[in-house]
Amino acid sequence: MNLLLLEEADFIAADRVVLADRRFTHMQEIHGVEVGDTLRVGQVNGLMGKATVLRLAGHEAELQVAFDQPPPAKLPLTLVLAVPRPKMLRRLFQTVATLGVPRLILVNSYKVEKSFWQTPFLNPETIRENLILGLEQARDTVLPEVIVEKRFKPFVEDRLPAIAAGTLGLVAHPGPYPACPRAVESPVTLAIGPEGGWIPYEVDLLGKAGLAPVQLGDRILRVETAVTALLSRIF
Amino acid sequence: MNLLLLEEADFIAADRVVLADRRFTHMQEIHGVEVGDTLRVGQVNGLMGKATVLRLAGHEAELQVAFDQPPPAKLPLTLVLAVPRPKMLRRLFQTVATLGVPRLILVNSYKVEKSFWQTPFLNPETIRENLILGLEQARDTVLPEVIVEKRFKPFVEDRLPAIAAGTLGLVAHPGPYPACPRAVESPVTLAIGPEGGWIPYEVDLLGKAGLAPVQLGDRILRVETAVTALLSRIF
């Protein structure tokens, strides 16, 4: 945790917070903070700044806080992602938040197993928890928007064209396609498939919505590695 | 597992292997293979090709194999990495192998906790297991070389200059440095610090060995994300 993210409920006054949860434990066990120490803090969806430890009790800490710094810019990106297997999902939310993705749309795809949709990692509270962890890692405060689209065709036909309009639309897909572009200056809409990839019908439909296939080479990457590699190359 | 990697001990004839371990379980439980099915296979440090399932018993499978395809090219890179915390180390070996790093040098650094060196994940057999998992993910066969350098100064002063000679030497370090270069054509020597970064003395010493500091922006990335982001941008 490189930034302590504060929620509205933490505030007992405009410049005072009391923490008694995971963040208190982390401050004590990992950072070993003492009264008088200063920490980097941010308000969820707000500014960043500094906190001073005023009081440490056995189960809670009281901090004085001051905010003066905007969070880092987000990427000009909508990321469309086929739902990965549950064990990858937690880290994926963290990574997406860390990298500065402002909007993530999780979609179904032919090769997504139906059971993946049942995972508790898709509960809004769990998604939020993992996004917060990713923001704390990066030193950012602004929660990405996460949209869940369980039906591929209506999403891609009815809603994706408006999302992709005015952006560079890309589908990551192995095959005889152009290499993924580098250092793109315009906004981007990027779709990344499931393990095993999109099926041709899906690539066609994404193409009609304005997303052109591009490839990253012969190596098959885990979805989280693919997300990082693609965003690092494109931006 | 996108490629089934075969070891010398698996062979019962030039074109026959018997598998009874993790790979047999994976074939059955994840891929649900049956007699007559074909699978992508590779020989560790050798060629890739196809296997046909000849026989499935309760505890083992016999495959006929033929090899005809070279593995994908590696990156022209030596990656020097401060030892990360143990829980990150397993995935890091996998990611390094997946991305095509041919040589990884793990070094000490001021901010590496001494206890990190005690982890069983640094045992050669465990390193090899995780490299194999990363190669199976990427569809590669060639094990990266992993070198462990427990003492920073003698390594950087005595051995790193020869490694970096004739390459583009880079140290990833946050600060007022040039942005990390893109699409580099020459071989690269890249050093990535621990959580918390290198200390100034270390950056100086790495600079004398031929590695210039570059930065990736304001966001602080986990080491595995940083490795992927840097390699994807540089190559």
Tab-separated table of C-alpha atoms in Angstrom:
chain	number	residue	atom	x	y	z
A	1	MET	CA	0.000	0.000	0.000
A	2	ASN	CA	1.705	3.145	-1.269
A	3	LEU	CA	-1.271	5.378	-0.477
A	4	LEU	CA	-3.781	5.083	2.358
A	5	LEU	CA	-7.213	5.573	0.790
A	6	LEU	CA	-9.827	7.191	3.001
A	7	GLU	CA	-13.598	6.723	2.765
A	8	GLU	CA	-16.210	9.273	3.824
A	9	ALA	CA	-17.144	7.134	6.818
A	10	ASP	CA	-13.577	7.423	8.184
A	11	PHE	CA	-13.921	11.166	8.863
A	12	ILE	CA	-14.803	12.382	12.368
A	13	ALA	CA	-14.045	16.009	11.376
A	14	ALA	CA	-13.016	17.795	8.174
A	15	ASP	CA	-9.331	17.093	8.903
A	16	ARG	CA	-9.531	14.006	11.171
A	17	VAL	CA	-10.021	10.309	10.446
A	18	VAL	CA	-10.139	7.213	12.640
A	19	LEU	CA	-9.092	3.874	11.130
A	20	ALA	CA	-9.709	0.490	12.715
A	21	ASP	CA	-9.728	-2.020	9.857
A	22	ARG	CA	-7.289	-3.616	7.386
A	23	ARG	CA	-5.641	-0.204	6.912
A	24	PHE	CA	-4.907	0.135	10.638
A	25	THR	CA	-3.407	-3.367	10.730
A	26	HIS	CA	-1.320	-2.602	7.636
A	27	MET	CA	-0.041	0.690	9.097
A	28	GLN	CA	1.066	-1.096	12.224
A	29	GLU	CA	2.373	-4.402	10.900
A	30	ILE	CA	3.944	-3.378	7.594
A	31	HIS	CA	4.831	0.270	8.091
A	32	GLY	CA	5.329	0.156	11.884
A	33	VAL	CA	4.008	3.717	12.238
A	34	GLU	CA	4.284	5.701	15.453
A	35	VAL	CA	2.603	8.842	16.763
A	36	GLY	CA	3.922	11.837	14.812
A	37	ASP	CA	4.726	9.877	11.657
A	38	THR	CA	3.396	11.144	8.344
A	39	LEU	CA	1.764	9.004	5.668
A	40	ARG	CA	0.542	9.581	2.108
A	41	VAL	CA	-3.245	9.552	1.997
A	42	GLY	CA	-6.003	10.142	-0.535
A	43	GLN	CA	-9.762	10.494	-0.504
A	44	VAL	CA	-11.583	7.922	-2.640
A	45	ASN	CA	-12.458	9.779	-5.867
A	46	GLY	CA	-10.787	12.920	-4.469
A	47	LEU	CA	-7.444	14.571	-3.782
A	48	MET	CA	-4.240	13.154	-2.319
A	49	GLY	CA	-2.219	14.595	0.525
A	50	LYS	CA	-0.530	13.856	3.853
A	51	ALA	CA	-1.680	12.490	7.209
A	52	THR	CA	-0.027	12.780	10.607
A	53	VAL	CA	-0.602	10.078	13.217
A	54	LEU	CA	-2.165	11.763	16.266
A	55	ARG	CA	-3.076	8.772	18.390
A	56	LEU	CA	-2.496	5.009	18.312
A	57	ALA	CA	-4.668	2.742	20.453
A	58	GLY	CA	-4.680	-1.055	20.516
A	59	HIS	CA	-7.380	-1.268	17.874
A	60	GLU	CA	-7.458	2.071	16.054
A	61	ALA	CA	-5.490	5.085	14.869
A	62	GLU	CA	-6.466	8.732	14.625
A	63	LEU	CA	-4.907	10.821	11.875
A	64	GLN	CA	-4.896	14.490	10.964
A	65	VAL	CA	-5.199	14.891	7.204
A	66	ALA	CA	-4.637	17.599	4.575
A	67	PHE	CA	-5.223	17.216	0.838
A	68	ASP	CA	-3.526	19.293	-1.850
A	69	GLN	CA	-2.643	17.138	-4.838
A	70	PRO	CA	-4.694	15.790	-7.750
A	71	PRO	CA	-4.479	12.065	-8.540
A	72	PRO	CA	-2.565	10.987	-11.681
A	73	ALA	CA	-4.335	11.103	-15.054
A	74	LYS	CA	-6.213	8.032	-16.254
A	75	LEU	CA	-5.574	6.406	-19.628
A	76	PRO	CA	-7.935	7.534	-22.441
A	77	LEU	CA	-9.324	4.014	-22.687
A	78	THR	CA	-12.367	1.778	-22.499
A	79	LEU	CA	-11.208	-1.785	-21.844
A	80	VAL	CA	-13.585	-4.576	-22.913
A	81	LEU	CA	-12.577	-7.884	-21.408
A	82	ALA	CA	-14.014	-11.394	-21.655
A	83	VAL	CA	-14.599	-12.622	-18.107
A	84	PRO	CA	-11.509	-14.573	-17.013
A	85	ARG	CA	-11.475	-17.556	-14.666
A	86	PRO	CA	-12.352	-16.536	-11.096
A	87	LYS	CA	-8.897	-17.072	-9.628
A	88	MET	CA	-7.558	-14.443	-12.021
A	89	LEU	CA	-10.325	-11.944	-11.439
A	90	ARG	CA	-9.196	-10.441	-8.131
A	91	ARG	CA	-5.720	-9.602	-9.352
A	92	LEU	CA	-7.134	-8.393	-12.633
A	93	PHE	CA	-9.305	-5.779	-10.917
A	94	GLN	CA	-6.248	-4.682	-8.933
A	95	THR	CA	-4.074	-4.466	-12.054
A	96	VAL	CA	-6.703	-2.567	-14.054
A	97	ALA	CA	-6.976	-0.003	-11.252
A	98	THR	CA	-3.184	0.216	-10.861
A	99	LEU	CA	-2.637	0.847	-14.567
A	100	GLY	CA	-5.119	3.738	-14.677
A	101	VAL	CA	-7.964	2.199	-16.694
A	102	PRO	CA	-10.997	4.466	-16.183
A	103	ARG	CA	-13.660	2.101	-17.554
A	104	LEU	CA	-13.756	-1.704	-17.682
A	105	ILE	CA	-16.548	-3.618	-19.393
A	106	LEU	CA	-16.662	-7.347	-18.606
A	107	VAL	CA	-18.393	-9.320	-21.361
A	108	ASN	CA	-19.401	-12.855	-22.060
A	109	SER	CA	-17.709	-14.771	-24.882
A	110	TYR	CA	-18.160	-18.230	-26.413
A	111	LYS	CA	-15.123	-19.603	-24.560
A	112	VAL	CA	-16.053	-18.154	-21.165
A	113	GLU	CA	-17.291	-21.032	-18.993
A	114	LYS	CA	-20.782	-20.365	-17.649
A	115	SER	CA	-19.590	-21.144	-14.122
A	116	PHE	CA	-17.247	-18.124	-14.219
A	117	TRP	CA	-20.285	-15.860	-13.871
A	118	GLN	CA	-21.148	-17.396	-10.479
A	119	THR	CA	-17.967	-16.261	-8.723
A	120	PRO	CA	-18.295	-14.070	-5.624
A	121	PHE	CA	-15.408	-12.013	-7.072
A	122	LEU	CA	-18.017	-10.386	-9.323
A	123	ASN	CA	-19.982	-9.020	-6.352
A	124	PRO	CA	-19.872	-5.212	-6.441
A	125	GLU	CA	-18.356	-4.980	-2.926
A	126	THR	CA	-15.599	-7.448	-3.802
A	127	ILE	CA	-14.889	-5.661	-7.073
A	128	ARG	CA	-14.620	-2.380	-5.188
A	129	GLU	CA	-12.280	-3.860	-2.554
A	130	ASN	CA	-9.891	-5.061	-5.227
A	131	LEU	CA	-10.055	-1.811	-7.186
A	132	ILE	CA	-9.138	0.009	-3.970
A	133	LEU	CA	-6.119	-2.278	-3.474
A	134	GLY	CA	-5.004	-1.482	-7.019
A	135	LEU	CA	-5.408	2.263	-6.478
A	136	GLU	CA	-3.437	2.077	-3.214
A	137	GLN	CA	-0.634	0.307	-5.096
A	138	ALA	CA	-0.480	2.926	-7.873
A	139	ARG	CA	-1.150	6.022	-5.712
A	140	ASP	CA	-4.419	6.920	-7.370
A	141	THR	CA	-7.791	7.753	-5.805
A	142	VAL	CA	-10.351	7.474	-8.598
A	143	LEU	CA	-12.298	4.216	-8.821
A	144	PRO	CA	-12.630	2.816	-12.350
A	145	GLU	CA	-16.162	2.271	-13.590
A	146	VAL	CA	-16.889	-1.457	-13.969
A	147	ILE	CA	-19.774	-2.553	-16.205
A	148	VAL	CA	-20.899	-6.165	-16.507
A	149	GLU	CA	-22.445	-7.230	-19.846
A	150	LYS	CA	-23.638	-10.816	-19.652
A	151	ARG	CA	-24.845	-10.991	-23.259
A	152	PHE	CA	-22.190	-10.512	-25.946
A	153	LYS	CA	-24.300	-9.845	-29.066
A	154	PRO	CA	-26.627	-7.108	-27.755
A	155	PHE	CA	-23.681	-5.354	-26.118
A	156	VAL	CA	-21.476	-5.454	-29.211
A	157	GLU	CA	-24.253	-4.615	-31.671
A	158	ASP	CA	-26.237	-2.058	-29.696
A	159	ARG	CA	-23.848	-0.329	-27.287
A	160	LEU	CA	-20.241	-0.872	-28.382
A	161	PRO	CA	-20.435	1.189	-31.620
A	162	ALA	CA	-21.258	4.353	-29.651
A	163	ILE	CA	-18.444	3.590	-27.150
A	164	ALA	CA	-15.915	2.996	-29.955
A	165	ALA	CA	-16.966	6.019	-32.034
A	166	GLY	CA	-14.171	8.603	-32.214
A	167	THR	CA	-11.642	6.210	-30.645
A	168	LEU	CA	-9.058	3.852	-32.101
A	169	GLY	CA	-10.845	0.485	-31.807
A	170	LEU	CA	-8.647	-2.595	-31.312
A	171	VAL	CA	-9.249	-6.293	-30.654
A	172	ALA	CA	-6.277	-8.246	-29.367
A	173	HIS	CA	-6.339	-11.520	-31.305
A	174	PRO	CA	-3.548	-13.921	-32.293
A	175	GLY	CA	-3.244	-14.427	-36.035
A	176	PRO	CA	-2.048	-12.793	-39.261
A	177	TYR	CA	-3.023	-9.277	-38.164
A	178	PRO	CA	-1.034	-6.034	-37.906
A	179	ALA	CA	1.144	-5.683	-34.805
A	180	CYS	CA	-0.532	-3.787	-31.977
A	181	PRO	CA	0.219	-0.068	-32.473
A	182	ARG	CA	2.537	1.840	-30.125
A	183	ALA	CA	2.334	5.248	-28.453
A	184	VAL	CA	-1.209	5.975	-29.620
A	185	GLU	CA	-2.245	9.590	-28.983
A	186	SER	CA	-6.014	9.211	-29.481
A	187	PRO	CA	-8.532	7.577	-27.113
A	188	VAL	CA	-8.676	3.788	-27.494
A	189	THR	CA	-11.331	1.090	-27.169
A	190	LEU	CA	-9.542	-2.222	-26.649
A	191	ALA	CA	-11.138	-5.685	-26.436
A	192	ILE	CA	-9.198	-8.634	-24.986
A	193	GLY	CA	-10.553	-12.174	-25.324
A	194	PRO	CA	-10.726	-15.129	-22.953
A	195	GLU	CA	-8.134	-17.886	-22.599
A	196	GLY	CA	-8.413	-19.686	-25.928
A	197	GLY	CA	-9.299	-16.417	-27.661
A	198	TRP	CA	-12.353	-15.010	-29.388
A	199	ILE	CA	-14.138	-17.176	-31.961
A	200	PRO	CA	-14.207	-15.847	-35.572
A	201	TYR	CA	-17.869	-14.822	-35.242
A	202	GLU	CA	-16.961	-12.627	-32.276
A	203	VAL	CA	-14.005	-11.025	-34.065
A	204	ASP	CA	-16.332	-10.263	-37.007
A	205	LEU	CA	-18.963	-8.710	-34.761
A	206	LEU	CA	-16.352	-6.638	-32.889
A	207	GLY	CA	-15.044	-5.524	-36.298
A	208	LYS	CA	-18.498	-4.297	-37.321
A	209	ALA	CA	-18.588	-2.295	-34.070
A	210	GLY	CA	-15.344	-0.576	-35.122
A	211	LEU	CA	-12.639	-2.696	-33.483
A	212	ALA	CA	-9.829	-3.970	-35.751
A	213	PRO	CA	-7.791	-7.066	-34.857
A	214	VAL	CA	-4.152	-6.620	-33.815
A	215	GLN	CA	-1.636	-9.116	-32.474
A	216	LEU	CA	1.166	-9.127	-29.907
A	217	GLY	CA	3.347	-11.982	-31.195
A	218	ASP	CA	3.526	-15.738	-30.819
A	219	ARG	CA	3.648	-15.994	-27.054
A	220	ILE	CA	0.365	-16.727	-25.286
A	221	LEU	CA	0.009	-14.491	-22.242
A	222	ARG	CA	-2.188	-14.879	-19.178
A	223	VAL	CA	-4.963	-12.329	-19.299
A	224	GLU	CA	-3.416	-10.111	-16.617
A	225	THR	CA	-0.053	-10.137	-18.388
A	226	ALA	CA	-1.783	-9.437	-21.715
A	227	VAL	CA	-3.648	-6.438	-20.258
A	228	THR	CA	-0.414	-4.954	-18.882
A	229	ALA	CA	1.579	-5.669	-22.044
A	230	LEU	CA	-1.063	-4.193	-24.362
A	231	LEU	CA	-1.628	-1.017	-22.331
A	232	SER	CA	2.096	-0.428	-21.864
A	233	ARG	CA	2.626	-0.687	-25.612
A	234	ILE	CA	-0.414	1.317	-26.725
A	235	PHE	CA	0.088	4.281	-24.335
B	1	MET	CA	-0.980	-25.033	-20.122
B	2	ASN	CA	-0.854	-24.260	-23.844
B	3	LEU	CA	2.051	-26.611	-24.480
B	4	LEU	CA	2.861	-29.899	-22.779
B	5	LEU	CA	6.590	-29.802	-21.987
B	6	LEU	CA	8.393	-33.136	-22.033
B	7	GLU	CA	11.508	-34.034	-20.069
B	8	GLU	CA	14.116	-36.604	-21.097
B	9	ALA	CA	12.904	-38.982	-18.378
B	10	ASP	CA	9.416	-39.098	-19.951
B	11	PHE	CA	10.655	-40.913	-23.064
B	12	ILE	CA	10.308	-44.702	-23.321
B	13	ALA	CA	11.305	-44.623	-27.015
B	14	ALA	CA	12.391	-41.940	-29.503
B	15	ASP	CA	8.732	-41.139	-30.316
B	16	ARG	CA	6.945	-42.339	-27.160
B	17	VAL	CA	6.421	-40.777	-23.743
B	18	VAL	CA	4.562	-41.863	-20.613
B	19	LEU	CA	3.223	-39.178	-18.254
B	20	ALA	CA	1.934	-39.830	-14.758
B	21	ASP	CA	2.343	-36.548	-12.893
B	22	ARG	CA	0.794	-33.042	-12.816
B	23	ARG	CA	0.756	-33.045	-16.614
B	24	PHE	CA	-1.327	-36.246	-16.724
B	25	THR	CA	-3.802	-34.792	-14.207
B	26	HIS	CA	-4.002	-31.549	-16.196
B	27	MET	CA	-4.600	-33.397	-19.479
B	28	GLN	CA	-7.453	-35.287	-17.928
B	29	GLU	CA	-9.080	-32.701	-15.706
B	30	ILE	CA	-8.645	-29.516	-17.722
B	31	HIS	CA	-8.408	-30.734	-21.296
B	32	GLY	CA	-10.485	-33.927	-20.878
B	33	VAL	CA	-8.341	-35.735	-23.459
B	34	GLU	CA	-9.280	-39.095	-24.925
B	35	VAL	CA	-7.380	-41.737	-26.852
B	36	GLY	CA	-6.684	-40.445	-30.367
B	37	ASP	CA	-6.664	-36.765	-29.370
B	38	THR	CA	-3.708	-34.626	-30.408
B	39	LEU	CA	-1.905	-32.140	-28.165
B	40	ARG	CA	0.809	-29.547	-28.662
B	41	VAL	CA	4.052	-30.718	-27.061
B	42	GLY	CA	7.628	-29.551	-26.755
B	43	GLN	CA	10.921	-30.931	-25.494
B	44	VAL	CA	12.509	-28.904	-22.713
B	45	ASN	CA	15.236	-26.837	-24.444
B	46	GLY	CA	14.259	-28.432	-27.779
B	47	LEU	CA	11.708	-28.430	-30.580
B	48	MET	CA	7.917	-28.238	-30.437
B	49	GLY	CA	5.455	-30.532	-32.207
B	50	LYS	CA	2.390	-32.724	-31.802
B	51	ALA	CA	1.475	-35.713	-29.626
B	52	THR	CA	-1.263	-38.284	-30.125
B	53	VAL	CA	-2.771	-40.018	-27.096
B	54	LEU	CA	-2.194	-43.761	-27.558
B	55	ARG	CA	-3.314	-45.097	-24.195
B	56	LEU	CA	-5.013	-43.732	-21.061
B	57	ALA	CA	-4.870	-45.721	-17.845
B	58	GLY	CA	-6.121	-44.668	-14.421
B	59	HIS	CA	-2.808	-43.137	-13.463
B	60	GLU	CA	-0.851	-42.516	-16.670
B	61	ALA	CA	-1.015	-41.662	-20.359
B	62	GLU	CA	1.113	-42.859	-23.243
B	63	LEU	CA	1.664	-40.482	-26.141
B	64	GLN	CA	3.273	-40.740	-29.571
B	65	VAL	CA	5.246	-37.588	-30.298
B	66	ALA	CA	6.790	-35.844	-33.321
B	67	PHE	CA	8.750	-32.585	-33.261
B	68	ASP	CA	9.160	-30.242	-36.205
B	69	GLN	CA	8.965	-26.629	-35.049
B	70	PRO	CA	11.491	-24.322	-33.366
B	71	PRO	CA	10.408	-22.437	-30.217
B	72	PRO	CA	9.763	-18.668	-30.478
B	73	ALA	CA	12.725	-16.284	-30.302
B	74	LYS	CA	13.784	-14.921	-26.923
B	75	LEU	CA	14.135	-11.223	-26.184
B	76	PRO	CA	17.699	-9.805	-26.580
B	77	LEU	CA	17.809	-9.029	-22.869
B	78	THR	CA	19.543	-9.541	-19.565
B	79	LEU	CA	17.093	-8.715	-16.769
B	80	VAL	CA	18.626	-7.720	-13.409
B	81	LEU	CA	16.035	-7.766	-10.649
B	82	ALA	CA	16.207	-6.992	-6.937
B	83	VAL	CA	14.773	-10.022	-5.107
B	84	PRO	CA	11.046	-9.382	-4.525
B	85	ARG	CA	9.042	-10.612	-1.542
B	86	PRO	CA	8.603	-14.397	-1.600
B	87	LYS	CA	4.896	-14.396	-2.391
B	88	MET	CA	5.650	-12.563	-5.639
B	89	LEU	CA	8.565	-14.749	-6.608
B	90	ARG	CA	6.718	-17.785	-7.990
B	91	ARG	CA	4.584	-15.763	-10.383
B	92	LEU	CA	7.567	-13.661	-11.317
B	93	PHE	CA	9.551	-16.686	-12.512
B	94	GLN	CA	6.505	-17.756	-14.514
B	95	THR	CA	6.070	-14.298	-16.058
B	96	VAL	CA	9.754	-13.952	-16.914
B	97	ALA	CA	9.652	-17.304	-18.724
B	98	THR	CA	6.358	-16.456	-20.462
B	99	LEU	CA	7.675	-13.139	-21.768
B	100	GLY	CA	10.781	-14.709	-23.313
B	101	VAL	CA	13.507	-13.397	-21.012
B	102	PRO	CA	16.612	-15.538	-21.695
B	103	ARG	CA	18.636	-14.503	-18.642
B	104	LEU	CA	17.505	-13.313	-15.211
B	105	ILE	CA	19.952	-12.145	-12.546
B	106	LEU	CA	18.483	-11.797	-9.029
B	107	VAL	CA	20.431	-9.316	-6.924
B	108	ASN	CA	20.405	-7.986	-3.422
B	109	SER	CA	19.545	-4.344	-2.775
B	110	TYR	CA	19.417	-2.121	0.284
B	111	LYS	CA	15.629	-2.355	0.493
B	112	VAL	CA	15.457	-6.139	0.056
B	113	GLU	CA	14.622	-7.641	3.454
B	114	LYS	CA	17.216	-10.207	4.494
B	115	SER	CA	14.463	-12.749	5.180
B	116	PHE	CA	13.523	-12.770	1.481
B	117	TRP	CA	16.688	-14.753	0.772
B	118	GLN	CA	15.466	-17.622	2.960
B	119	THR	CA	12.411	-18.478	0.850
B	120	PRO	CA	12.106	-22.009	-0.565
B	121	PHE	CA	10.976	-20.356	-3.825
B	122	LEU	CA	14.670	-19.678	-4.482
B	123	ASN	CA	15.522	-23.397	-4.481
B	124	PRO	CA	16.741	-24.406	-7.934
B	125	GLU	CA	14.053	-27.095	-8.312
B	126	THR	CA	11.271	-24.673	-7.399
B	127	ILE	CA	12.665	-22.034	-9.748
B	128	ARG	CA	12.734	-24.608	-12.534
B	129	GLU	CA	9.137	-25.730	-11.836
B	130	ASN	CA	7.865	-22.192	-12.131
B	131	LEU	CA	9.913	-21.442	-15.237
B	132	ILE	CA	8.387	-24.562	-16.821
B	133	LEU	CA	4.869	-23.317	-15.981
B	134	GLY	CA	5.686	-19.993	-17.652
B	135	LEU	CA	7.059	-21.719	-20.770
B	136	GLU	CA	3.952	-23.927	-20.989
B	137	GLN	CA	1.794	-20.785	-20.838
B	138	ALA	CA	3.708	-19.016	-23.624
B	139	ARG	CA	4.387	-22.080	-25.814
B	140	ASP	CA	8.148	-21.947	-25.476
B	141	THR	CA	10.592	-24.718	-24.591
B	142	VAL	CA	13.844	-23.003	-23.642
B	143	LEU	CA	14.498	-22.501	-19.924
B	144	PRO	CA	15.793	-19.040	-19.006
B	145	GLU	CA	19.119	-18.946	-17.195
B	146	VAL	CA	18.666	-17.768	-13.585
B	147	ILE	CA	21.675	-16.399	-11.708
B	148	VAL	CA	21.564	-15.439	-8.024
B	149	GLU	CA	23.928	-12.649	-6.874
B	150	LYS	CA	23.647	-12.166	-3.139
B	151	ARG	CA	26.109	-9.273	-2.960
B	152	PHE	CA	25.180	-6.134	-4.875
B	153	LYS	CA	28.480	-4.249	-4.994
B	154	PRO	CA	30.827	-6.984	-6.274
B	155	PHE	CA	28.238	-7.984	-8.867
B	156	VAL	CA	27.643	-4.443	-10.142
B	157	GLU	CA	31.313	-3.418	-10.041
B	158	ASP	CA	32.997	-6.601	-11.227
B	159	ARG	CA	30.549	-8.473	-13.450
B	160	LEU	CA	27.785	-6.131	-14.652
B	161	PRO	CA	30.011	-3.907	-16.868
B	162	ALA	CA	30.907	-6.869	-19.077
B	163	ILE	CA	27.235	-7.943	-19.253
B	164	ALA	CA	26.091	-4.423	-20.180
B	165	ALA	CA	28.882	-3.797	-22.733
B	166	GLY	CA	27.447	-3.462	-26.237
B	167	THR	CA	23.865	-3.312	-24.949
B	168	LEU	CA	21.494	-0.455	-24.104
B	169	GLY	CA	21.777	-0.334	-20.309
B	170	LEU	CA	18.688	0.866	-18.404
B	171	VAL	CA	17.678	1.166	-14.742
B	172	ALA	CA	13.962	1.574	-14.076
B	173	HIS	CA	13.750	4.244	-11.391
B	174	PRO	CA	11.034	6.768	-10.546
B	175	GLY	CA	12.155	10.387	-10.729
B	176	PRO	CA	13.089	13.178	-13.144
B	177	TYR	CA	14.613	10.838	-15.723
B	178	PRO	CA	13.912	10.312	-19.437
B	179	ALA	CA	10.879	8.167	-20.257
B	180	CYS	CA	11.720	4.524	-20.862
B	181	PRO	CA	12.546	4.123	-24.588
B	182	ARG	CA	10.231	2.233	-26.954
B	183	ALA	CA	10.829	-0.327	-29.703
B	184	VAL	CA	14.550	-0.681	-29.016
B	185	GLU	CA	16.356	-2.654	-31.729
B	186	SER	CA	19.606	-3.362	-29.857
B	187	PRO	CA	20.187	-5.831	-27.005
B	188	VAL	CA	19.227	-4.443	-23.612
B	189	THR	CA	20.423	-4.819	-20.027
B	190	LEU	CA	17.582	-3.719	-17.724
B	191	ALA	CA	17.687	-3.431	-13.922
B	192	ILE	CA	14.461	-3.215	-11.889
B	193	GLY	CA	14.557	-2.325	-8.194
B	194	PRO	CA	12.709	-3.633	-5.147
B	195	GLU	CA	9.466	-2.285	-3.717
B	196	GLY	CA	10.535	1.120	-2.456
B	197	GLY	CA	13.078	1.440	-5.251
B	198	TRP	CA	16.846	1.547	-5.446
B	199	ILE	CA	18.714	3.886	-3.114
B	200	PRO	CA	20.764	6.720	-4.754
B	201	TYR	CA	24.047	4.887	-4.085
B	202	GLU	CA	22.747	1.885	-6.025
B	203	VAL	CA	21.558	4.016	-8.958
B	204	ASP	CA	25.024	5.641	-9.051
B	205	LEU	CA	26.787	2.315	-9.028
B	206	LEU	CA	24.486	0.900	-11.727
B	207	GLY	CA	25.191	4.045	-13.757
B	208	LYS	CA	28.950	3.453	-13.521
B	209	ALA	CA	28.319	-0.052	-14.843
B	210	GLY	CA	26.611	1.442	-17.914
B	211	LEU	CA	22.920	1.505	-16.921
B	212	ALA	CA	21.096	4.861	-17.279
B	213	PRO	CA	17.958	5.633	-15.241
B	214	VAL	CA	14.603	5.795	-17.047
B	215	GLN	CA	11.078	6.142	-15.682
B	216	LEU	CA	7.630	4.799	-16.519
B	217	GLY	CA	5.397	7.518	-15.051
B	218	ASP	CA	3.814	8.332	-11.703
B	219	ARG	CA	2.033	5.085	-10.998
B	220	ILE	CA	3.801	2.625	-8.721
B	221	LEU	CA	3.588	-0.878	-10.165
B	222	ARG	CA	4.006	-4.237	-8.464
B	223	VAL	CA	7.256	-5.822	-9.606
B	224	GLU	CA	5.556	-8.346	-11.869
B	225	THR	CA	3.465	-5.635	-13.530
B	226	ALA	CA	6.553	-3.436	-13.879
B	227	VAL	CA	8.511	-6.235	-15.576
B	228	THR	CA	5.708	-6.839	-18.081
B	229	ALA	CA	5.110	-3.127	-18.714
B	230	LEU	CA	8.822	-2.363	-19.235
B	231	LEU	CA	9.492	-5.304	-21.564
B	232	SER	CA	6.353	-4.651	-23.606
B	233	ARG	CA	7.400	-1.051	-24.112
B	234	ILE	CA	11.100	-1.656	-24.780
B	235	PHE	CA	10.642	-4.504	-27.331
